[in-house]
């Protein structure tokens, strides 16, 4: 399943520019990651961003925060096994978190399909 839909293409472009902004080419940032891992990272960012739609501590907040961090735990283990250091992992998260934030700013019509695809894949 390809979670990155048409609005995800916009996100891919945002990721490209975000990567440049942190002085790392996309190929250096995520070039050695497979599509499944990239989808997990993207969905973790989407879930984390969506958690802010709820009051902290509420059922909705806790649900999406837990979804984000459960995926994050899996992702961190995988990236460390691949030899990634914490700085590189942090740079990757900055790029994806910035992109999910930008997508949320585009509005519900852009964000909701990504959220639904992520829920279908990882909830």
PDB file of C-alpha atoms in Angstrom, residues 18-117:
ATOM      1  CA  UNK A  18      13.185  20.524   4.018  1.00  0.00           C
ATOM      2  CA  UNK A  19      16.181  18.281   3.438  1.00  0.00           C
ATOM      3  CA  UNK A  20      17.955  21.032   1.589  1.00  0.00           C
ATOM      4  CA  UNK A  21      17.103  23.440   4.410  1.00  0.00           C
ATOM      5  CA  UNK A  22      18.929  21.213   6.879  1.00  0.00           C
ATOM      6  CA  UNK A  23      21.817  20.884   4.408  1.00  0.00           C
ATOM      7  CA  UNK A  24      21.342  17.209   3.635  1.00  0.00           C
ATOM      8  CA  UNK A  25      20.415  15.882   0.223  1.00  0.00           C
ATOM      9  CA  UNK A  26      17.427  13.557   0.114  1.00  0.00           C
ATOM     10  CA  UNK A  27      19.627  10.655  -0.969  1.00  0.00           C
ATOM     11  CA  UNK A  28      21.770  11.130   2.131  1.00  0.00           C
ATOM     12  CA  UNK A  29      18.810  11.629   4.404  1.00  0.00           C
ATOM     13  CA  UNK A  30      16.643   8.670   3.412  1.00  0.00           C
ATOM     14  CA  UNK A  31      18.158   7.144   0.301  1.00  0.00           C
ATOM     15  CA  UNK A  32      18.880   3.795   1.929  1.00  0.00           C
ATOM     16  CA  UNK A  33      15.380   3.350   3.362  1.00  0.00           C
ATOM     17  CA  UNK A  34      12.780   1.104   1.769  1.00  0.00           C
ATOM     18  CA  UNK A  35       9.268   2.267   0.981  1.00  0.00           C
ATOM     19  CA  UNK A  36       7.681   0.412   3.889  1.00  0.00           C
ATOM     20  CA  UNK A  37       9.957   2.080   6.418  1.00  0.00           C
ATOM     21  CA  UNK A  38       9.359   5.488   4.842  1.00  0.00           C
ATOM     22  CA  UNK A  39       5.602   4.909   5.128  1.00  0.00           C
ATOM     23  CA  UNK A  40       5.998   4.029   8.817  1.00  0.00           C
ATOM     24  CA  UNK A  41       7.986   7.199   9.428  1.00  0.00           C
ATOM     25  CA  UNK A  42       5.461   9.268   7.503  1.00  0.00           C
ATOM     26  CA  UNK A  43       2.495   7.766   9.348  1.00  0.00           C
ATOM     27  CA  UNK A  44       4.162   8.209  12.714  1.00  0.00           C
ATOM     28  CA  UNK A  45       4.572  11.894  11.851  1.00  0.00           C
ATOM     29  CA  UNK A  46       0.963  12.112  10.669  1.00  0.00           C
ATOM     30  CA  UNK A  47      -0.326  10.481  13.877  1.00  0.00           C
ATOM     31  CA  UNK A  48       1.829  12.744  16.035  1.00  0.00           C
ATOM     32  CA  UNK A  49       0.643  15.842  14.187  1.00  0.00           C
ATOM     33  CA  UNK A  50      -2.989  14.735  14.464  1.00  0.00           C
ATOM     34  CA  UNK A  51      -2.674  14.219  18.218  1.00  0.00           C
ATOM     35  CA  UNK A  52      -2.531  18.015  18.531  1.00  0.00           C
ATOM     36  CA  UNK A  53      -6.112  18.210  17.255  1.00  0.00           C
ATOM     37  CA  UNK A  54      -7.154  16.949  20.690  1.00  0.00           C
ATOM     38  CA  UNK A  55      -6.737  18.268  24.199  1.00  0.00           C
ATOM     39  CA  UNK A  56      -3.666  16.769  25.840  1.00  0.00           C
ATOM     40  CA  UNK A  57      -4.648  13.769  27.943  1.00  0.00           C
ATOM     41  CA  UNK A  58      -7.926  13.180  26.115  1.00  0.00           C
ATOM     42  CA  UNK A  59      -8.799   9.829  24.564  1.00  0.00           C
ATOM     43  CA  UNK A  60      -8.111  11.098  21.027  1.00  0.00           C
ATOM     44  CA  UNK A  61      -4.809  12.651  22.012  1.00  0.00           C
ATOM     45  CA  UNK A  62      -3.685   9.500  23.801  1.00  0.00           C
ATOM     46  CA  UNK A  63      -4.720   7.278  20.883  1.00  0.00           C
ATOM     47  CA  UNK A  64      -2.792   9.179  18.223  1.00  0.00           C
ATOM     48  CA  UNK A  65       0.175   9.879  20.469  1.00  0.00           C
ATOM     49  CA  UNK A  66       0.424   6.146  21.217  1.00  0.00           C
ATOM     50  CA  UNK A  67       0.128   5.235  17.524  1.00  0.00           C
ATOM     51  CA  UNK A  68       2.940   7.669  16.714  1.00  0.00           C
ATOM     52  CA  UNK A  69       5.273   6.488  19.427  1.00  0.00           C
ATOM     53  CA  UNK A  70       4.591   2.773  18.887  1.00  0.00           C
ATOM     54  CA  UNK A  71       5.704   3.201  15.274  1.00  0.00           C
ATOM     55  CA  UNK A  72       8.583   5.409  16.399  1.00  0.00           C
ATOM     56  CA  UNK A  73       9.895   2.634  18.634  1.00  0.00           C
ATOM     57  CA  UNK A  74       9.913   0.172  15.713  1.00  0.00           C
ATOM     58  CA  UNK A  75      11.502   2.740  13.424  1.00  0.00           C
ATOM     59  CA  UNK A  76      14.242   3.634  15.909  1.00  0.00           C
ATOM     60  CA  UNK A  77      15.218  -0.013  16.352  1.00  0.00           C
ATOM     61  CA  UNK A  78      15.369  -0.514  12.587  1.00  0.00           C
ATOM     62  CA  UNK A  79      17.419   2.626  11.964  1.00  0.00           C
ATOM     63  CA  UNK A  80      19.883   1.779  14.732  1.00  0.00           C
ATOM     64  CA  UNK A  81      20.316  -1.710  13.301  1.00  0.00           C
ATOM     65  CA  UNK A  82      21.103  -0.034   9.993  1.00  0.00           C
ATOM     66  CA  UNK A  83      23.865   1.899  11.738  1.00  0.00           C
ATOM     67  CA  UNK A  84      22.165   5.289  11.909  1.00  0.00           C
ATOM     68  CA  UNK A  85      23.367   7.593  14.674  1.00  0.00           C
ATOM     69  CA  UNK A  86      20.970   9.708  16.723  1.00  0.00           C
ATOM     70  CA  UNK A  87      21.794  12.941  14.875  1.00  0.00           C
ATOM     71  CA  UNK A  88      20.829  11.409  11.534  1.00  0.00           C
ATOM     72  CA  UNK A  89      17.653   9.946  13.040  1.00  0.00           C
ATOM     73  CA  UNK A  90      16.769  13.349  14.500  1.00  0.00           C
ATOM     74  CA  UNK A  91      17.346  15.056  11.130  1.00  0.00           C
ATOM     75  CA  UNK A  92      15.051  12.532   9.476  1.00  0.00           C
ATOM     76  CA  UNK A  93      12.316  13.189  12.048  1.00  0.00           C
ATOM     77  CA  UNK A  94      12.648  16.943  11.585  1.00  0.00           C
ATOM     78  CA  UNK A  95      12.057  16.556   7.845  1.00  0.00           C
ATOM     79  CA  UNK A  96       9.025  14.309   8.240  1.00  0.00           C
ATOM     80  CA  UNK A  97       7.525  16.228  11.166  1.00  0.00           C
ATOM     81  CA  UNK A  98       7.901  19.518   9.297  1.00  0.00           C
ATOM     82  CA  UNK A  99       6.219  17.984   6.257  1.00  0.00           C
ATOM     83  CA  UNK A 100       3.282  16.626   8.260  1.00  0.00           C
ATOM     84  CA  UNK A 101       2.886  20.014   9.964  1.00  0.00           C
ATOM     85  CA  UNK A 102       2.885  21.761   6.576  1.00  0.00           C
ATOM     86  CA  UNK A 103       0.324  19.275   5.281  1.00  0.00           C
ATOM     87  CA  UNK A 104      -1.912  19.944   8.285  1.00  0.00           C
ATOM     88  CA  UNK A 105      -1.695  23.662   7.522  1.00  0.00           C
ATOM     89  CA  UNK A 106      -3.053  22.936   4.032  1.00  0.00           C
ATOM     90  CA  UNK A 107      -6.284  21.925   5.722  1.00  0.00           C
ATOM     91  CA  UNK A 108      -8.444  18.917   6.356  1.00  0.00           C
ATOM     92  CA  UNK A 109      -8.937  18.130   2.655  1.00  0.00           C
ATOM     93  CA  UNK A 110      -5.198  17.587   2.293  1.00  0.00           C
ATOM     94  CA  UNK A 111      -4.479  16.008   5.671  1.00  0.00           C
ATOM     95  CA  UNK A 112      -7.466  13.687   6.145  1.00  0.00           C
ATOM     96  CA  UNK A 113      -6.708  11.284   3.248  1.00  0.00           C
ATOM     97  CA  UNK A 114      -3.193  10.769   4.584  1.00  0.00           C
ATOM     98  CA  UNK A 115      -4.515  10.174   8.086  1.00  0.00           C
ATOM     99  CA  UNK A 116      -7.089   7.671   6.817  1.00  0.00           C
ATOM    100  CA  UNK A 117      -4.479   5.800   4.774  1.00  0.00           C
TER     101      UNK A 117
END
